[in-house]
Amino acid sequence: DMAAVAPFHIILMDCNMPVLDGWQATRAIRGVAGPNQNTPIVAVTANAMKGDREKCLDCGMNDYVAKPIDREALHRVMEKWIAN
């Protein structure tokens, strides 16, 4: 709901949320004109199997960070997308 009204510099998207998963939420954000339609979305997920990164990118996410989170890796990803 917040993504429809408030602009963000970046969205960290948990892929395994209970009601609306991160893939569905990303498609919803990308599919509607709004303040975050082009905001970078970074998947934050425990899914680290082959193909999981591609699944995230295919639904409209810009990048992927696997859990457990490596603080430096997260910082690099955020810096990469916020700087653009």
Tab-separated table of N, CA, C and O in Angstrom:
chain	number	residue	atom	x	y	z
A	1	ASP	N	0.814	-1.203	0.000
A	1	ASP	CA	0.000	0.000	0.000
A	1	ASP	C	0.857	1.267	0.000
A	1	ASP	O	0.541	2.218	-0.681
A	2	MET	N	1.927	1.268	0.779
A	2	MET	CA	2.782	2.453	0.861
A	2	MET	C	3.445	2.762	-0.481
A	2	MET	O	3.653	3.921	-0.816
A	3	ALA	N	3.777	1.730	-1.243
A	3	ALA	CA	4.452	1.941	-2.530
A	3	ALA	C	3.558	2.664	-3.524
A	3	ALA	O	4.052	3.265	-4.475
A	4	ALA	N	2.266	2.654	-3.304
A	4	ALA	CA	1.342	3.332	-4.211
A	4	ALA	C	1.251	4.827	-3.951
A	4	ALA	O	0.814	5.578	-4.822
A	5	VAL	N	1.692	5.275	-2.768
A	5	VAL	CA	1.507	6.689	-2.429
A	5	VAL	C	2.786	7.437	-2.073
A	5	VAL	O	2.847	8.648	-2.227
A	6	ALA	N	3.786	6.731	-1.574
A	6	ALA	CA	5.009	7.400	-1.114
A	6	ALA	C	6.205	6.962	-1.963
A	6	ALA	O	6.440	5.767	-2.115
A	7	PRO	N	6.956	7.917	-2.515
A	7	PRO	CA	8.132	7.534	-3.310
A	7	PRO	C	9.283	7.083	-2.411
A	7	PRO	O	9.500	7.625	-1.333
A	8	PHE	N	9.992	6.063	-2.868
A	8	PHE	CA	11.152	5.540	-2.160
A	8	PHE	C	12.370	5.572	-3.077
A	8	PHE	O	12.232	5.550	-4.291
A	9	HIS	N	13.562	5.590	-2.486
A	9	HIS	CA	14.797	5.524	-3.271
A	9	HIS	C	15.077	4.090	-3.702
A	9	HIS	O	15.661	3.853	-4.759
A	10	ILE	N	14.696	3.131	-2.862
A	10	ILE	CA	14.895	1.713	-3.125
A	10	ILE	C	13.877	0.937	-2.300
A	10	ILE	O	13.442	1.409	-1.241
A	11	ILE	N	13.483	-0.234	-2.797
A	11	ILE	CA	12.569	-1.101	-2.057
A	11	ILE	C	13.281	-2.432	-1.829
A	11	ILE	O	13.726	-3.073	-2.786
A	12	LEU	N	13.399	-2.829	-0.559
A	12	LEU	CA	13.932	-4.143	-0.216
A	12	LEU	C	12.725	-5.059	-0.060
A	12	LEU	O	11.893	-4.862	0.831
A	13	MET	N	12.620	-6.048	-0.939
A	13	MET	CA	11.413	-6.867	-1.019
A	13	MET	C	11.654	-8.272	-0.480
A	13	MET	O	12.448	-9.030	-1.038
A	14	ASP	N	10.975	-8.601	0.598
A	14	ASP	CA	11.002	-9.966	1.116
A	14	ASP	C	10.131	-10.809	0.181
A	14	ASP	O	8.972	-10.476	-0.062
A	15	CYS	N	10.673	-11.870	-0.349
A	15	CYS	CA	9.932	-12.673	-1.323
A	15	CYS	C	8.882	-13.587	-0.699
A	15	CYS	O	7.919	-13.944	-1.353
A	16	ASN	N	9.055	-13.956	0.559
A	16	ASN	CA	8.163	-14.935	1.179
A	16	ASN	C	7.277	-14.311	2.243
A	16	ASN	O	7.300	-14.712	3.404
A	17	MET	N	6.475	-13.346	1.829
A	17	MET	CA	5.517	-12.742	2.753
A	17	MET	C	4.225	-13.563	2.720
A	17	MET	O	3.915	-14.203	1.709
A	18	PRO	N	3.440	-13.553	3.796
A	18	PRO	CA	2.292	-14.455	3.896
A	18	PRO	C	1.103	-14.167	2.974
A	18	PRO	O	0.587	-15.071	2.357
A	19	VAL	N	0.667	-12.952	2.856
A	19	VAL	CA	-0.552	-12.664	2.097
A	19	VAL	C	-0.247	-12.418	0.622
A	19	VAL	O	-0.840	-13.034	-0.264
A	20	LEU	N	0.671	-11.534	0.366
A	20	LEU	CA	1.075	-11.178	-0.998
A	20	LEU	C	2.583	-11.368	-1.059
A	20	LEU	O	3.325	-10.630	-0.411
A	21	ASP	N	3.037	-12.378	-1.793
A	21	ASP	CA	4.479	-12.627	-1.795
A	21	ASP	C	5.221	-11.537	-2.572
A	21	ASP	O	4.610	-10.710	-3.251
A	22	GLY	N	6.529	-11.515	-2.436
A	22	GLY	CA	7.339	-10.460	-3.043
A	22	GLY	C	7.264	-10.409	-4.557
A	22	GLY	O	7.357	-9.338	-5.156
A	23	TRP	N	7.075	-11.561	-5.188
A	23	TRP	CA	6.971	-11.597	-6.650
A	23	TRP	C	5.663	-10.940	-7.084
A	23	TRP	O	5.651	-10.133	-8.012
A	24	GLN	N	4.577	-11.246	-6.376
A	24	GLN	CA	3.283	-10.631	-6.680
A	24	GLN	C	3.317	-9.137	-6.385
A	24	GLN	O	2.793	-8.325	-7.157
A	25	ALA	N	3.911	-8.768	-5.260
A	25	ALA	CA	3.990	-7.352	-4.888
A	25	ALA	C	4.800	-6.568	-5.923
A	25	ALA	O	4.423	-5.457	-6.298
A	26	THR	N	5.894	-7.148	-6.400
A	26	THR	CA	6.708	-6.465	-7.415
A	26	THR	C	5.921	-6.280	-8.701
A	26	THR	O	5.939	-5.193	-9.292
A	27	ARG	N	5.225	-7.319	-9.134
A	27	ARG	CA	4.410	-7.189	-10.352
A	27	ARG	C	3.348	-6.094	-10.180
A	27	ARG	O	3.069	-5.338	-11.106
A	28	ALA	N	2.766	-6.010	-8.989
A	28	ALA	CA	1.751	-4.985	-8.724
A	28	ALA	C	2.360	-3.583	-8.783
A	28	ALA	O	1.778	-2.672	-9.374
A	29	ILE	N	3.539	-3.408	-8.201
A	29	ILE	CA	4.203	-2.101	-8.218
A	29	ILE	C	4.584	-1.716	-9.640
A	29	ILE	O	4.391	-0.575	-10.069
A	30	ARG	N	5.118	-2.658	-10.396
A	30	ARG	CA	5.557	-2.389	-11.770
A	30	ARG	C	4.377	-2.195	-12.723
A	30	ARG	O	4.490	-1.496	-13.719
A	31	GLY	N	3.230	-2.799	-12.404
A	31	GLY	CA	2.093	-2.785	-13.320
A	31	GLY	C	1.187	-1.584	-13.237
A	31	GLY	O	0.269	-1.455	-14.047
A	32	VAL	N	1.433	-0.702	-12.292
A	32	VAL	CA	0.554	0.454	-12.100
A	32	VAL	C	1.398	1.727	-12.095
A	32	VAL	O	2.425	1.788	-11.434
A	33	ALA	N	0.936	2.719	-12.830
A	33	ALA	CA	1.636	4.005	-12.789
A	33	ALA	C	1.572	4.544	-11.368
A	33	ALA	O	0.508	4.575	-10.754
A	34	GLY	N	2.713	4.905	-10.845
A	34	GLY	CA	2.761	5.416	-9.482
A	34	GLY	C	4.163	5.876	-9.158
A	34	GLY	O	5.068	5.776	-9.983
A	35	PRO	N	4.371	6.350	-7.942
A	35	PRO	CA	5.660	6.935	-7.579
A	35	PRO	C	6.811	5.942	-7.539
A	35	PRO	O	7.972	6.344	-7.554
A	36	ASN	N	6.529	4.633	-7.524
A	36	ASN	CA	7.598	3.642	-7.424
A	36	ASN	C	7.633	2.657	-8.586
A	36	ASN	O	8.308	1.634	-8.515
A	37	GLN	N	6.934	2.985	-9.657
A	37	GLN	CA	6.898	2.078	-10.797
A	37	GLN	C	8.305	1.770	-11.321
A	37	GLN	O	8.571	0.653	-11.756
A	38	ASN	N	9.214	2.733	-11.235
A	38	ASN	CA	10.582	2.538	-11.720
A	38	ASN	C	11.623	2.535	-10.601
A	38	ASN	O	12.820	2.559	-10.884
A	39	THR	N	11.170	2.505	-9.361
A	39	THR	CA	12.084	2.453	-8.220
A	39	THR	C	12.795	1.102	-8.210
A	39	THR	O	12.161	0.073	-8.430
A	40	PRO	N	14.097	1.081	-7.959
A	40	PRO	CA	14.790	-0.209	-7.864
A	40	PRO	C	14.205	-1.072	-6.746
A	40	PRO	O	13.983	-0.603	-5.636
A	41	ILE	N	13.941	-2.331	-7.081
A	41	ILE	CA	13.444	-3.297	-6.106
A	41	ILE	C	14.488	-4.400	-5.978
A	41	ILE	O	14.892	-5.001	-6.970
A	42	VAL	N	14.931	-4.640	-4.752
A	42	VAL	CA	15.944	-5.653	-4.478
A	42	VAL	C	15.302	-6.784	-3.672
A	42	VAL	O	14.749	-6.544	-2.596
A	43	ALA	N	15.365	-7.987	-4.209
A	43	ALA	CA	14.853	-9.155	-3.509
A	43	ALA	C	15.741	-9.456	-2.310
A	43	ALA	O	16.962	-9.426	-2.408
A	44	VAL	N	15.108	-9.729	-1.182
A	44	VAL	CA	15.805	-10.181	0.015
A	44	VAL	C	15.131	-11.495	0.381
A	44	VAL	O	13.980	-11.510	0.814
A	45	THR	N	15.848	-12.600	0.154
A	45	THR	CA	15.198	-13.888	0.285
A	45	THR	C	16.133	-14.988	0.749
A	45	THR	O	17.334	-14.929	0.500
A	46	ALA	N	15.556	-15.979	1.401
A	46	ALA	CA	16.321	-17.158	1.802
A	46	ALA	C	16.429	-18.130	0.632
A	46	ALA	O	17.165	-19.102	0.712
A	47	ASN	N	15.693	-17.882	-0.433
A	47	ASN	CA	15.762	-18.740	-1.619
A	47	ASN	C	17.069	-18.478	-2.340
A	47	ASN	O	17.243	-17.453	-2.982
A	48	ALA	N	17.983	-19.415	-2.228
A	48	ALA	CA	19.299	-19.236	-2.842
A	48	ALA	C	19.640	-20.407	-3.757
A	48	ALA	O	20.791	-20.717	-3.983
A	49	MET	N	18.612	-21.027	-4.301
A	49	MET	CA	18.814	-22.147	-5.213
A	49	MET	C	18.994	-21.617	-6.638
A	49	MET	O	18.635	-20.477	-6.947
A	50	LYS	N	19.554	-22.474	-7.473
A	50	LYS	CA	19.725	-22.106	-8.879
A	50	LYS	C	18.362	-21.723	-9.469
A	50	LYS	O	17.374	-22.428	-9.281
A	51	GLY	N	18.317	-20.611	-10.138
A	51	GLY	CA	17.089	-20.140	-10.759
A	51	GLY	C	16.313	-19.140	-9.924
A	51	GLY	O	15.448	-18.442	-10.456
A	52	ASP	N	16.585	-19.037	-8.636
A	52	ASP	CA	15.848	-18.101	-7.790
A	52	ASP	C	16.140	-16.652	-8.160
A	52	ASP	O	15.238	-15.819	-8.202
A	53	ARG	N	17.402	-16.347	-8.442
A	53	ARG	CA	17.770	-14.992	-8.858
A	53	ARG	C	17.027	-14.616	-10.138
A	53	ARG	O	16.459	-13.535	-10.253
A	54	GLU	N	17.003	-15.531	-11.089
A	54	GLU	CA	16.333	-15.278	-12.366
A	54	GLU	C	14.829	-15.070	-12.173
A	54	GLU	O	14.225	-14.232	-12.832
A	55	LYS	N	14.236	-15.834	-11.264
A	55	LYS	CA	12.807	-15.673	-10.968
A	55	LYS	C	12.525	-14.254	-10.475
A	55	LYS	O	11.546	-13.626	-10.874
A	56	CYS	N	13.411	-13.752	-9.617
A	56	CYS	CA	13.248	-12.390	-9.084
A	56	CYS	C	13.401	-11.353	-10.193
A	56	CYS	O	12.604	-10.415	-10.295
A	57	LEU	N	14.408	-11.515	-11.016
A	57	LEU	CA	14.637	-10.553	-12.097
A	57	LEU	C	13.508	-10.618	-13.122
A	57	LEU	O	13.071	-9.576	-13.634
A	58	ASP	N	13.008	-11.814	-13.415
A	58	ASP	CA	11.937	-11.971	-14.401
A	58	ASP	C	10.638	-11.294	-13.987
A	58	ASP	O	9.857	-10.870	-14.834
A	59	CYS	N	10.390	-11.177	-12.689
A	59	CYS	CA	9.134	-10.548	-12.253
A	59	CYS	C	9.261	-9.030	-12.137
A	59	CYS	O	8.292	-8.359	-11.818
A	60	GLY	N	10.477	-8.496	-12.384
A	60	GLY	CA	10.630	-7.039	-12.370
A	60	GLY	C	11.536	-6.493	-11.295
A	60	GLY	O	11.734	-5.283	-11.204
A	61	MET	N	12.096	-7.382	-10.467
A	61	MET	CA	13.051	-6.897	-9.469
A	61	MET	C	14.366	-6.567	-10.168
A	61	MET	O	14.674	-7.108	-11.224
A	62	ASN	N	15.122	-5.649	-9.584
A	62	ASN	CA	16.382	-5.212	-10.192
A	62	ASN	C	17.604	-5.988	-9.728
A	62	ASN	O	18.603	-6.059	-10.435
A	63	ASP	N	17.535	-6.538	-8.518
A	63	ASP	CA	18.698	-7.223	-7.968
A	63	ASP	C	18.234	-8.201	-6.910
A	63	ASP	O	17.030	-8.302	-6.637
A	64	TYR	N	19.178	-8.890	-6.301
A	64	TYR	CA	18.886	-10.021	-5.432
A	64	TYR	C	19.943	-10.113	-4.347
A	64	TYR	O	21.141	-10.016	-4.637
A	65	VAL	N	19.505	-10.286	-3.103
A	65	VAL	CA	20.417	-10.514	-1.977
A	65	VAL	C	19.863	-11.704	-1.199
A	65	VAL	O	18.700	-11.708	-0.807
A	66	ALA	N	20.705	-12.723	-1.001
A	66	ALA	CA	20.270	-13.922	-0.292
A	66	ALA	C	20.465	-13.770	1.212
A	66	ALA	O	21.393	-13.108	1.665
A	67	LYS	N	19.565	-14.400	1.976
A	67	LYS	CA	19.701	-14.473	3.425
A	67	LYS	C	20.549	-15.684	3.759
A	67	LYS	O	20.493	-16.672	3.032
A	68	PRO	N	21.292	-15.705	4.816
A	68	PRO	CA	21.467	-14.592	5.745
A	68	PRO	C	22.205	-13.443	5.067
A	68	PRO	O	23.091	-13.657	4.233
A	69	ILE	N	21.812	-12.247	5.401
A	69	ILE	CA	22.323	-11.043	4.759
A	69	ILE	C	23.777	-10.802	5.128
A	69	ILE	O	24.134	-10.794	6.302
A	70	ASP	N	24.580	-10.602	4.111
A	70	ASP	CA	25.949	-10.134	4.302
A	70	ASP	C	25.872	-8.609	4.236
A	70	ASP	O	25.483	-8.039	3.216
A	71	ARG	N	26.182	-7.970	5.326
A	71	ARG	CA	26.030	-6.511	5.443
A	71	ARG	C	26.757	-5.755	4.325
A	71	ARG	O	26.219	-4.810	3.751
A	72	GLU	N	27.971	-6.157	4.014
A	72	GLU	CA	28.738	-5.480	2.961
A	72	GLU	C	28.108	-5.693	1.591
A	72	GLU	O	28.055	-4.777	0.775
A	73	ALA	N	27.613	-6.893	1.331
A	73	ALA	CA	26.957	-7.171	0.051
A	73	ALA	C	25.693	-6.330	-0.093
A	73	ALA	O	25.432	-5.767	-1.160
A	74	LEU	N	24.908	-6.231	0.978
A	74	LEU	CA	23.699	-5.409	0.941
A	74	LEU	C	24.066	-3.944	0.705
A	74	LEU	O	23.423	-3.256	-0.098
A	75	HIS	N	25.088	-3.476	1.368
A	75	HIS	CA	25.538	-2.095	1.192
A	75	HIS	C	25.935	-1.845	-0.264
A	75	HIS	O	25.578	-0.819	-0.851
A	76	ARG	N	26.672	-2.767	-0.870
A	76	ARG	CA	27.093	-2.608	-2.275
A	76	ARG	C	25.895	-2.547	-3.205
A	76	ARG	O	25.833	-1.715	-4.117
A	77	VAL	N	24.923	-3.425	-2.985
A	77	VAL	CA	23.736	-3.453	-3.839
A	77	VAL	C	22.949	-2.154	-3.693
A	77	VAL	O	22.521	-1.553	-4.677
A	78	MET	N	22.773	-1.703	-2.464
A	78	MET	CA	22.021	-0.453	-2.247
A	78	MET	C	22.759	0.724	-2.864
A	78	MET	O	22.137	1.585	-3.508
A	79	GLU	N	24.049	0.778	-2.687
A	79	GLU	CA	24.848	1.865	-3.250
A	79	GLU	C	24.757	1.859	-4.782
A	79	GLU	O	24.634	2.901	-5.412
A	80	LYS	N	24.794	0.685	-5.358
A	80	LYS	CA	24.704	0.542	-6.823
A	80	LYS	C	23.389	1.133	-7.346
A	80	LYS	O	23.384	1.870	-8.322
A	81	TRP	N	22.278	0.805	-6.705
A	81	TRP	CA	20.989	1.231	-7.217
A	81	TRP	C	20.576	2.635	-6.780
A	81	TRP	O	19.882	3.332	-7.515
A	82	ILE	N	20.986	3.051	-5.614
A	82	ILE	CA	20.614	4.400	-5.164
A	82	ILE	C	21.451	5.442	-5.881
A	82	ILE	O	20.977	6.530	-6.177
A	83	ALA	N	22.688	5.115	-6.230
A	83	ALA	CA	23.569	6.066	-6.923
A	83	ALA	C	23.069	6.395	-8.322
A	83	ALA	O	23.369	7.459	-8.848
A	84	ASN	N	22.331	5.463	-8.947
A	84	ASN	CA	21.855	5.702	-10.315
A	84	ASN	C	20.666	6.567	-10.239
A	84	ASN	O	19.860	6.964	-10.591
